[in-house]
Amino acid sequence: MYDVLIIGSGPGGYVAAIRAGQYGLKVGVVEKDALLGGVCLHVGCIPTKALLHAADVYETFLHGAEQGILADNLRFDWGRILTRKNQIVQKHAKGIEFLFKKHKVETIRGYGRLLGKGRVEVRGPEGTRELGAKNIILATGSQARMLPGLEPDPEKILTNIEILDLPQVPKSLGIIGAGAVGVEFASIYRRFGSEVTVLEMLPRVVPVEDEEISAELARQFRKQGIGIQTGATVEKVEKRAGGVDVEYQDAGGKRQKLGVEKLLVAVGRKPNTDQIGLENTAIRTDRGFLPVDPYMATTEPGVYAIGDIVAASPQLAHVASMEGLVAVGRIAGKPVRPVNYRRIPGCTYSEPPIGSVGLTEAQARAAGYPVKVGKFNFAANSKASILGSHGGFVKVVAEEKYGEILGARIIGPQATELVAEMVAAIESEATVESMMAAIHAHPTLAEAMGDAFNAVYGMAIHG
């Protein structure tokens, strides 16, 4: 009998397990895969960013002559890039194993399925057994959605899994979907030499972002030679010798055909909830997602859900982790604050990268706020000039009367790091005036944040 039994060891599950161990609870984690860490560590966040970093390094030397750095006969070793990516993943998987031992978390190998009334069936290498728990946390994650009639394969039609281990960089790559996954892989493979074309059904790339962010990313992508077709409806995908043909209708209603060596399907993710025994509980799903209360409790007593399977929760690793902390805090009877979903940072590791938090300008206006906007371009930032990265901007959305910071969007150098300041400002309920008074060191990219806050009142020094 466990105090807490967690199904899934991704960033939601393993963080919840460690915190439960810190609270002195008897905790077990059921994991079907050989290594701990889930999608994020093995075929998501971490390996993708390892490839993006390699692309950053390669591009830096590719354009090194602009800074007086000459690299003759520059080339890359794709096999070594993949090896390093795998080494990083292995290192952190072992790190989770170490933390489990440190906090007395038991790992249970196998596929977990709810039986109801605090019981879980585990089918593993040693056969099937039944476990009991006072509390159960479902952290089963998600998997890539596919277009109807398509199945992924390691040769031509890829998801986020297969594309991470291609034996060589394809000459051409088609991507269906211009969300975070699509634009990140476009940024990786274009810089390593692929001809990349992105097809997006909606009117703009990264459609969940501010419209100005979408426009800037599209502009930068086209400048890099990445083809973009928005408003594109895919009608047929057909494998052929040497590649894939994609037939689609463009924004003007004209039928088009795209021939590529490889095709990545990046049209979203679906929750892993269809085979976890929900029929044995009082839990009802919403399109496969699980409704929960503010403390992550489902409608089945003693069963909690966190991460990608939760209805109305962004499918982000750091959100899953925080939801896990909330659930375990509730179970342990500790003071705990529910997740405020309006204060969650979003990071897209494209080139240029995007960082966001809070409401977009359009969302703020739709919510009825009187809005003032401050915007500052990195072109006027000294550190951006030093880095040779002038594109993009910082945009602050504020409530007009009291200066409450409603949201912020960043596209440009180190945006995924810089957004942390905006998250801290919003979480601490800082105002534009208080952030204007915060001294930003010179020369730094963070100065662009200070100028953006000043720009809300038309007082940016460098703008």
C-alpha positions as a printed NumPy array, in Angstrom:
array([[  0.   ,   0.   ,   0.   ],
       [  1.464,   3.315,  -1.138],
       [  0.614,   6.795,   0.097],
       [  1.032,   7.972,  -3.491],
       [  1.253,   5.888,  -6.638],
       [  2.134,   7.816,  -9.798],
       [  1.572,   6.459, -13.302],
       [  4.163,   8.038, -15.604],
       [  7.667,   9.42 , -14.968],
       [  7.702,  12.467, -17.243],
       [  8.303,  15.986, -15.919],
       [  4.954,  15.863, -14.128],
       [  5.321,  12.412, -12.641],
       [  8.95 ,  12.476, -11.55 ],
       [  8.685,  15.938,  -9.985],
       [  5.564,  14.865,  -8.072],
       [  7.362,  11.715,  -6.911],
       [ 10.4  ,  13.587,  -5.619],
       [  8.242,  16.095,  -3.728],
       [  6.202,  13.247,  -2.228],
       [  9.449,  11.658,  -1.095],
       [ 10.563,  14.943,   0.433],
       [  7.32 ,  14.991,   2.421],
       [  8.103,  11.523,   3.784],
       [  5.343,   9.734,   1.903],
       [  5.639,   6.171,   0.66 ],
       [  5.672,   6.686,  -3.099],
       [  5.939,   4.5  ,  -6.174],
       [  6.166,   5.404,  -9.853],
       [  4.856,   3.093, -12.564],
       [  6.76 ,   3.517, -15.838],
       [  6.278,   1.432, -18.984],
       [  9.531,   2.511, -20.683],
       [ 13.025,   1.312, -19.846],
       [ 14.232,   4.749, -18.758],
       [ 12.666,   7.429, -16.601],
       [ 11.864,  10.904, -17.915],
       [  8.98 ,  10.51 , -20.348],
       [  8.478,  12.168, -23.714],
       [ 10.044,  15.48 , -22.7  ],
       [ 13.418,  14.016, -21.825],
       [ 13.657,  11.283, -24.452],
       [ 11.831,  12.486, -27.581],
       [ 10.741,  16.037, -26.815],
       [ 12.136,  19.079, -25.046],
       [ 15.678,  17.95 , -24.297],
       [ 16.849,  16.219, -27.496],
       [ 15.188,  18.887, -29.625],
       [ 17.003,  21.673, -27.803],
       [ 20.277,  19.766, -28.047],
       [ 19.902,  19.766, -31.842],
       [ 18.889,  23.438, -31.8  ],
       [ 22.025,  24.305, -29.826],
       [ 24.181,  22.428, -32.332],
       [ 22.482,  24.391, -35.12 ],
       [ 23.189,  27.647, -33.236],
       [ 26.877,  26.782, -32.897],
       [ 27.18 ,  25.772, -36.543],
       [ 25.444,  28.938, -37.735],
       [ 27.691,  31.093, -35.539],
       [ 30.798,  29.779, -37.28 ],
       [ 29.095,  29.765, -40.666],
       [ 28.763,  33.543, -40.374],
       [ 31.908,  34.005, -38.323],
       [ 33.645,  36.134, -40.981],
       [ 31.327,  39.005, -40.074],
       [ 33.013,  39.059, -36.657],
       [ 36.503,  38.363, -37.925],
       [ 36.388,  34.655, -37.096],
       [ 37.475,  32.627, -40.096],
       [ 36.564,  28.937, -40.208],
       [ 37.816,  27.429, -43.44 ],
       [ 36.312,  24.177, -44.718],
       [ 33.539,  24.377, -42.12 ],
       [ 31.448,  21.228, -41.89 ],
       [ 29.409,  19.303, -39.367],
       [ 29.428,  15.656, -38.294],
       [ 25.753,  14.681, -38.039],
       [ 26.558,  11.377, -36.359],
       [ 28.459,  13.096, -33.554],
       [ 25.669,  15.637, -33.149],
       [ 23.2  ,  12.773, -32.619],
       [ 25.593,  11.022, -30.249],
       [ 25.933,  14.124, -28.079],
       [ 22.149,  14.548, -28.079],
       [ 21.75 ,  10.962, -26.86 ],
       [ 24.445,  11.395, -24.213],
       [ 22.623,  14.392, -22.757],
       [ 19.381,  12.415, -22.601],
       [ 21.086,   9.425, -20.941],
       [ 22.807,  11.647, -18.397],
       [ 19.573,  13.216, -17.227],
       [ 17.661,   9.92 , -17.232],
       [ 20.304,   8.572, -14.839],
       [ 19.971,  11.788, -12.854],
       [ 16.286,  11.064, -12.257],
       [ 17.167,   7.524, -11.14 ],
       [ 19.629,   8.995,  -8.632],
       [ 17.017,  11.437,  -7.3  ],
       [ 14.498,   8.619,  -6.898],
       [ 16.98 ,   6.662,  -4.802],
       [ 17.836,   9.754,  -2.771],
       [ 14.188,  10.394,  -1.914],
       [ 13.215,   6.718,  -1.52 ],
       [ 10.938,   6.644,  -4.555],
       [ 10.26 ,   3.109,  -5.797],
       [ 10.283,   2.526,  -9.559],
       [  7.78 ,  -0.059, -10.78 ],
       [  8.369,  -1.234, -14.346],
       [  5.289,  -1.885, -16.443],
       [  2.082,  -0.468, -17.878],
       [ -0.262,   0.909, -15.223],
       [ -4.05 ,   0.659, -15.434],
       [ -6.69 ,   1.788, -12.945],
       [ -8.896,  -0.894, -11.419],
       [-10.896,   1.468,  -9.194],
       [-11.057,   1.943,  -5.416],
       [ -7.372,   2.762,  -5.06 ],
       [ -6.098,  -0.251,  -6.992],
       [ -3.74 ,  -0.287,  -9.969],
       [ -2.845,  -3.186, -12.238],
       [  0.718,  -3.228, -13.527],
       [  1.675,  -5.392, -16.485],
       [  5.434,  -5.601, -16.594],
       [  8.43 ,  -7.78 , -17.421],
       [  7.745,  -9.908, -14.348],
       [  4.08 , -10.486, -15.169],
       [  0.938,  -8.794, -13.881],
       [  0.429,  -7.622, -10.326],
       [ -1.981,  -5.467,  -8.387],
       [ -0.962,  -2.518,  -6.209],
       [ -2.912,  -0.451,  -3.714],
       [ -2.6  ,   3.266,  -3.004],
       [ -4.306,   5.84 ,  -0.829],
       [ -3.779,   8.345,  -3.638],
       [ -3.055,   7.935,  -7.343],
       [ -1.637,  10.563,  -9.696],
       [ -2.15 ,  10.074, -13.419],
       [  0.775,  11.542, -15.37 ],
       [  0.517,   9.515, -18.574],
       [  1.361,  12.354, -20.979],
       [  0.519,  12.625, -24.661],
       [  1.528,  11.442, -28.117],
       [  1.689,  13.058, -31.537],
       [ -1.565,  13.352, -33.457],
       [ -1.564,  12.103, -37.029],
       [ -3.641,  13.156, -39.987],
       [ -6.445,  10.681, -40.808],
       [ -5.155,   7.695, -42.758],
       [ -1.481,   8.373, -42.002],
       [  0.858,   6.273, -39.92 ],
       [  4.383,   7.362, -38.921],
       [  7.385,   5.45 , -40.189],
       [ 11.114,   5.983, -39.707],
       [ 11.742,   6.497, -43.421],
       [  9.415,   9.16 , -44.813],
       [  6.482,  10.204, -42.616],
       [  7.774,  11.39 , -39.271],
       [  6.629,  12.603, -35.855],
       [  8.748,  14.25 , -33.165],
       [ 10.12 ,  10.771, -32.406],
       [ 11.397,   9.599, -35.784],
       [ 12.811,  12.954, -36.865],
       [ 15.23 ,  12.983, -33.932],
       [ 17.197,  10.017, -35.235],
       [ 17.407,  10.516, -38.991],
       [ 20.715,   8.984, -40.146],
       [ 21.447,  12.065, -42.241],
       [ 20.064,  15.534, -42.865],
       [ 17.4  ,  15.325, -45.602],
       [ 17.807,  17.396, -48.741],
       [ 14.218,  18.568, -48.368],
       [ 11.774,  18.53 , -45.471],
       [  8.057,  19.295, -45.487],
       [  6.378,  20.177, -42.2  ],
       [  2.628,  20.092, -41.643],
       [  1.884,  22.4  , -38.726],
       [  3.472,  25.697, -37.695],
       [  3.088,  25.395, -33.942],
       [  6.062,  25.106, -31.595],
       [  7.138,  21.643, -32.78 ],
       [  6.913,  22.53 , -36.47 ],
       [  8.825,  25.795, -36.312],
       [ 11.517,  24.366, -34.03 ],
       [ 12.329,  21.521, -36.424],
       [ 12.196,  23.977, -39.328],
       [ 14.845,  26.028, -37.497],
       [ 17.021,  22.969, -36.908],
       [ 17.037,  21.414, -40.349],
       [ 17.121,  24.607, -42.392],
       [ 20.348,  25.662, -40.712],
       [ 21.871,  22.259, -41.442],
       [ 21.055,  22.656, -45.13 ],
       [ 17.589,  21.204, -45.736],
       [ 15.145,  22.943, -48.037],
       [ 12.24 ,  23.398, -45.635],
       [  8.596,  24.161, -46.411],
       [  6.008,  24.663, -43.667],
       [  2.287,  24.169, -44.317],
       [ -0.133,  25.652, -41.783],
       [ -3.923,  25.391, -41.978],
       [ -4.519,  28.578, -39.952],
       [ -3.835,  32.098, -41.277],
       [ -0.495,  32.522, -39.49 ],
       [  2.47 ,  30.647, -38.032],
       [  2.635,  30.059, -34.256],
       [ -1.1  ,  30.85 , -34.178],
       [ -1.387,  30.909, -30.373],
       [  1.012,  33.852, -30.205],
       [  0.454,  37.584, -30.601],
       [ -0.202,  38.533, -34.221],
       [  2.896,  40.737, -34.367],
       [  5.017,  37.829, -33.117],
       [  3.628,  35.587, -35.859],
       [  4.343,  38.206, -38.507],
       [  7.914,  38.703, -37.289],
       [  8.676,  34.973, -37.197],
       [  7.261,  34.55 , -40.714],
       [  9.417,  37.453, -41.92 ],
       [ 12.54 ,  35.99 , -40.327],
       [ 11.776,  32.511, -41.677],
       [ 11.382,  33.762, -45.217],
       [ 14.639,  35.683, -44.835],
       [ 16.306,  32.378, -43.905],
       [ 14.824,  30.679, -46.963],
       [ 12.136,  28.683, -45.17 ],
       [  9.022,  28.339, -47.303],
       [  5.746,  29.16 , -45.557],
       [  2.247,  28.416, -46.759],
       [ -0.462,  29.545, -44.344],
       [ -4.136,  28.886, -44.939],
       [ -3.052,  25.58 , -46.494],
       [ -5.383,  22.581, -46.265],
       [ -3.649,  19.244, -46.804],
       [ -5.787,  16.958, -48.953],
       [ -3.525,  14.037, -49.77 ],
       [ -0.204,  12.581, -48.643],
       [  1.371,   9.884, -50.776],
       [  4.662,   8.066, -50.319],
       [  6.759,   7.458, -53.426],
       [ 10.221,   6.234, -54.256],
       [ 12.667,   8.658, -52.68 ],
       [ 10.152,  10.79 , -50.844],
       [  6.64 ,  12.039, -50.191],
       [  4.163,  14.067, -52.22 ],
       [  1.759,  16.387, -50.422],
       [ -1.243,  17.796, -52.198],
       [ -2.862,  20.811, -50.561],
       [ -5.167,  23.703, -51.242],
       [ -3.529,  27.078, -50.686],
       [ -5.091,  30.148, -49.093],
       [ -6.489,  31.229, -52.459],
       [ -8.209,  27.901, -53.056],
       [ -5.698,  26.736, -55.654],
       [ -4.494,  23.131, -55.553],
       [ -0.748,  22.774, -55.045],
       [  1.714,  19.882, -54.827],
       [  4.819,  19.69 , -52.662],
       [  7.428,  16.982, -53.167],
       [  9.891,  16.376, -50.313],
       [ 12.329,  13.728, -49.146],
       [ 10.865,  13.632, -45.615],
       [  7.584,  14.834, -44.117],
       [  7.108,  15.84 , -40.478],
       [  3.534,  15.823, -39.17 ],
       [  3.294,  18.319, -36.298],
       [ -0.433,  18.95 , -35.882],
       [ -0.702,  18.721, -32.117],
       [ -0.757,  16.038, -29.445],
       [ -3.448,  13.782, -28.007],
       [ -3.709,  12.643, -24.367],
       [ -2.737,   9.104, -23.373],
       [ -5.959,   8.245, -21.559],
       [ -7.714,   5.624, -23.672],
       [ -6.138,   2.526, -22.095],
       [ -5.531,   3.477, -18.479],
       [ -8.7  ,   2.019, -16.953],
       [-10.847,   5.132, -16.687],
       [-13.91 ,   2.952, -17.298],
       [-13.335,   1.483, -13.828],
       [-13.688,   4.913, -12.203],
       [-16.11 ,   7.828, -12.003],
       [-13.874,   9.904, -14.307],
       [-15.427,  11.169, -17.502],
       [-13.296,  12.615, -20.278],
       [-13.593,  15.699, -22.464],
       [-12.225,  14.699, -25.886],
       [ -9.835,  12.394, -24.049],
       [ -8.746,  15.02 , -21.523],
       [ -9.544,  14.817, -17.814],
       [-11.378,  17.617, -15.981],
       [ -9.849,  18.405, -12.572],
       [-10.451,  20.833,  -9.703],
       [ -7.932,  23.581,  -8.803],
       [ -5.884,  21.045,  -6.816],
       [ -5.698,  18.572,  -9.727],
       [ -8.251,  16.145,  -8.232],
       [-10.457,  14.226, -10.676],
       [-14.044,  13.152, -10.041],
       [-12.772,   9.797,  -8.715],
       [-11.921,  10.098,  -4.993],
       [ -8.192,   9.833,  -4.379],
       [ -7.244,  10.099,  -8.062],
       [ -5.425,  13.159,  -9.402],
       [ -4.346,  14.071, -12.941],
       [ -1.507,  16.304, -14.112],
       [  0.216,  17.352, -17.33 ],
       [ -0.816,  16.834, -20.918],
       [ -3.918,  14.786, -20.036],
       [ -5.567,  17.63 , -18.104],
       [ -8.387,  19.544, -19.765],
       [ -7.702,  23.277, -20.241],
       [ -4.028,  22.866, -19.259],
       [ -1.271,  23.908, -21.697],
       [  0.763,  20.9  , -22.826],
       [  4.049,  22.167, -21.407],
       [  6.583,  20.295, -19.286],
       [  6.915,  23.036, -16.689],
       [  3.138,  23.193, -16.278],
       [  3.031,  19.436, -15.619],
       [  5.759,  19.834, -13.002],
       [  3.916,  22.591, -11.154],
       [  0.643,  20.675, -11.317],
       [  2.464,  17.719,  -9.785],
       [  3.669,  19.886,  -6.902],
       [  0.134,  21.168,  -6.347],
       [ -1.35 ,  17.66 ,  -6.31 ],
       [  1.248,  16.279,  -3.9  ],
       [  0.973,  19.323,  -1.65 ],
       [ -2.763,  18.744,  -1.434],
       [ -2.292,  15.046,  -0.7  ],
       [  0.253,  15.788,   2.041],
       [ -1.976,  18.439,   3.624],
       [  0.517,  21.232,   2.982],
       [ -0.359,  24.85 ,   2.155],
       [ -0.538,  24.946,  -1.626],
       [ -1.594,  27.5  ,  -4.224],
       [ -3.374,  26.325,  -7.389],
       [ -1.742,  26.959, -10.756],
       [ -2.622,  30.333, -12.257],
       [ -2.812,  29.488, -15.935],
       [ -2.605,  33.144, -16.94 ],
       [  0.92 ,  33.355, -15.565],
       [  2.514,  30.448, -17.38 ],
       [  5.546,  31.116, -19.596],
       [  5.493,  29.754, -23.105],
       [  8.773,  29.202, -24.943],
       [  9.228,  28.398, -28.612],
       [ 12.838,  27.555, -29.443],
       [ 12.735,  28.59 , -33.076],
       [ 15.263,  30.9  , -34.659],
       [ 14.549,  33.562, -33.563],
       [ 13.145,  32.19 , -30.288],
       [  9.893,  33.338, -28.678],
       [  9.034,  33.865, -25.008],
       [  5.553,  34.743, -23.825],
       [  3.442,  35.057, -20.697],
       [  0.003,  36.388, -19.849],
       [ -2.491,  37.895, -22.259],
       [ -1.775,  38.931, -25.819],
       [ -2.867,  42.404, -26.858],
       [ -5.908,  40.954, -28.65 ],
       [ -6.877,  38.813, -25.637],
       [ -6.559,  41.769, -23.265],
       [ -8.775,  43.95 , -25.424],
       [-11.306,  41.136, -25.869],
       [-11.423,  40.767, -22.078],
       [-12.443,  44.421, -21.805],
       [ -9.25 ,  45.913, -20.448],
       [ -8.29 ,  49.464, -21.434],
       [ -4.85 ,  48.675, -22.836],
       [ -1.541,  50.445, -23.304],
       [  1.258,  48.731, -25.21 ],
       [  4.997,  49.244, -25.031],
       [  7.231,  47.851, -27.768],
       [ 10.99 ,  47.968, -28.152],
       [ 13.045,  46.572, -31.032],
       [ 16.272,  44.664, -30.403],
       [ 17.825,  46.611, -33.28 ],
       [ 18.435,  49.454, -30.806],
       [ 19.945,  47.211, -28.111],
       [ 23.75 ,  47.273, -27.809],
       [ 24.145,  43.658, -26.693],
       [ 21.984,  42.467, -29.605],
       [ 24.372,  44.323, -31.927],
       [ 27.35 ,  42.647, -30.264],
       [ 25.715,  39.259, -30.785],
       [ 24.838,  40.123, -34.371],
       [ 21.19 ,  39.322, -33.672],
       [ 19.125,  42.395, -34.444],
       [ 15.721,  40.949, -35.326],
       [ 12.698,  40.907, -33.078],
       [ 11.283,  42.963, -30.239],
       [  9.872,  43.03 , -26.719],
       [  6.185,  43.863, -26.326],
       [  4.479,  44.664, -23.014],
       [  0.697,  44.752, -22.651],
       [ -0.507,  46.761, -19.659],
       [ -3.779,  47.92 , -18.143],
       [ -4.03 ,  51.637, -18.828],
       [ -5.286,  53.068, -15.518],
       [ -3.173,  51.268, -12.919],
       [ -0.279,  49.975, -15.022],
       [ -0.954,  46.313, -14.217],
       [  1.169,  44.101, -16.458],
       [ -1.271,  41.863, -18.321],
       [  1.159,  40.091, -20.605],
       [  4.433,  40.216, -22.483],
       [  5.804,  38.806, -25.717],
       [  9.449,  38.564, -26.796],
       [ 10.881,  37.45 , -30.099],
       [ 14.604,  37.767, -30.571],
       [ 17.928,  36.744, -29.008],
       [ 17.607,  34.705, -25.795],
       [ 13.843,  35.335, -25.632],
       [ 13.239,  32.034, -23.857],
       [ 15.578,  33.144, -21.045],
       [ 14.49 ,  36.776, -20.899],
       [ 10.823,  35.868, -20.422],
       [ 11.609,  34.803, -16.831],
       [ 11.738,  38.491, -15.825],
       [  8.259,  39.027, -17.227],
       [  6.939,  35.946, -15.423],
       [  8.392,  37.16 , -12.12 ],
       [  6.939,  40.633, -12.669],
       [  3.444,  39.319, -13.376],
       [  3.561,  36.709, -10.596],
       [  4.576,  39.371,  -8.053],
       [  1.906,  41.733,  -9.445],
       [  4.447,  44.388, -10.304],
       [  3.292,  47.443, -12.224],
       [  4.828,  49.053, -15.267],
       [  6.028,  51.896, -13.028],
       [  7.838,  49.551, -10.63 ],
       [  9.522,  47.755, -13.525],
       [ 10.547,  51.089, -15.025],
       [ 12.345,  51.739, -11.748],
       [ 14.149,  48.387, -11.845],
       [ 17.729,  48.961, -12.972],
       [ 18.813,  46.75 , -15.878],
       [ 22.557,  46.212, -16.238],
       [ 24.372,  47.554, -19.301],
       [ 25.128,  46.18 , -21.82 ],
       [ 22.593,  43.345, -21.659],
       [ 19.721,  42.025, -23.692],
       [ 17.613,  42.542, -20.562],
       [ 17.877,  46.293, -21.121],
       [ 15.367,  45.783, -23.915],
       [ 12.883,  44.78 , -21.214],
       [ 13.428,  48.035, -19.366],
       [ 12.989,  50.017, -22.578],
       [  9.785,  48.106, -23.365],
       [  8.326,  48.972, -19.956],
       [  9.251,  52.617, -20.508],
       [  7.706,  52.45 , -23.977],
       [  4.286,  51.762, -22.453],
       [  4.252,  55.479, -21.583],
       [  6.174,  56.588, -24.654],
       [  9.384,  57.095, -22.691],
       [ 11.807,  54.476, -24.036],
       [ 15.306,  55.983, -23.984],
       [ 16.669,  54.073, -26.955],
       [ 13.48 ,  53.748, -28.978]])
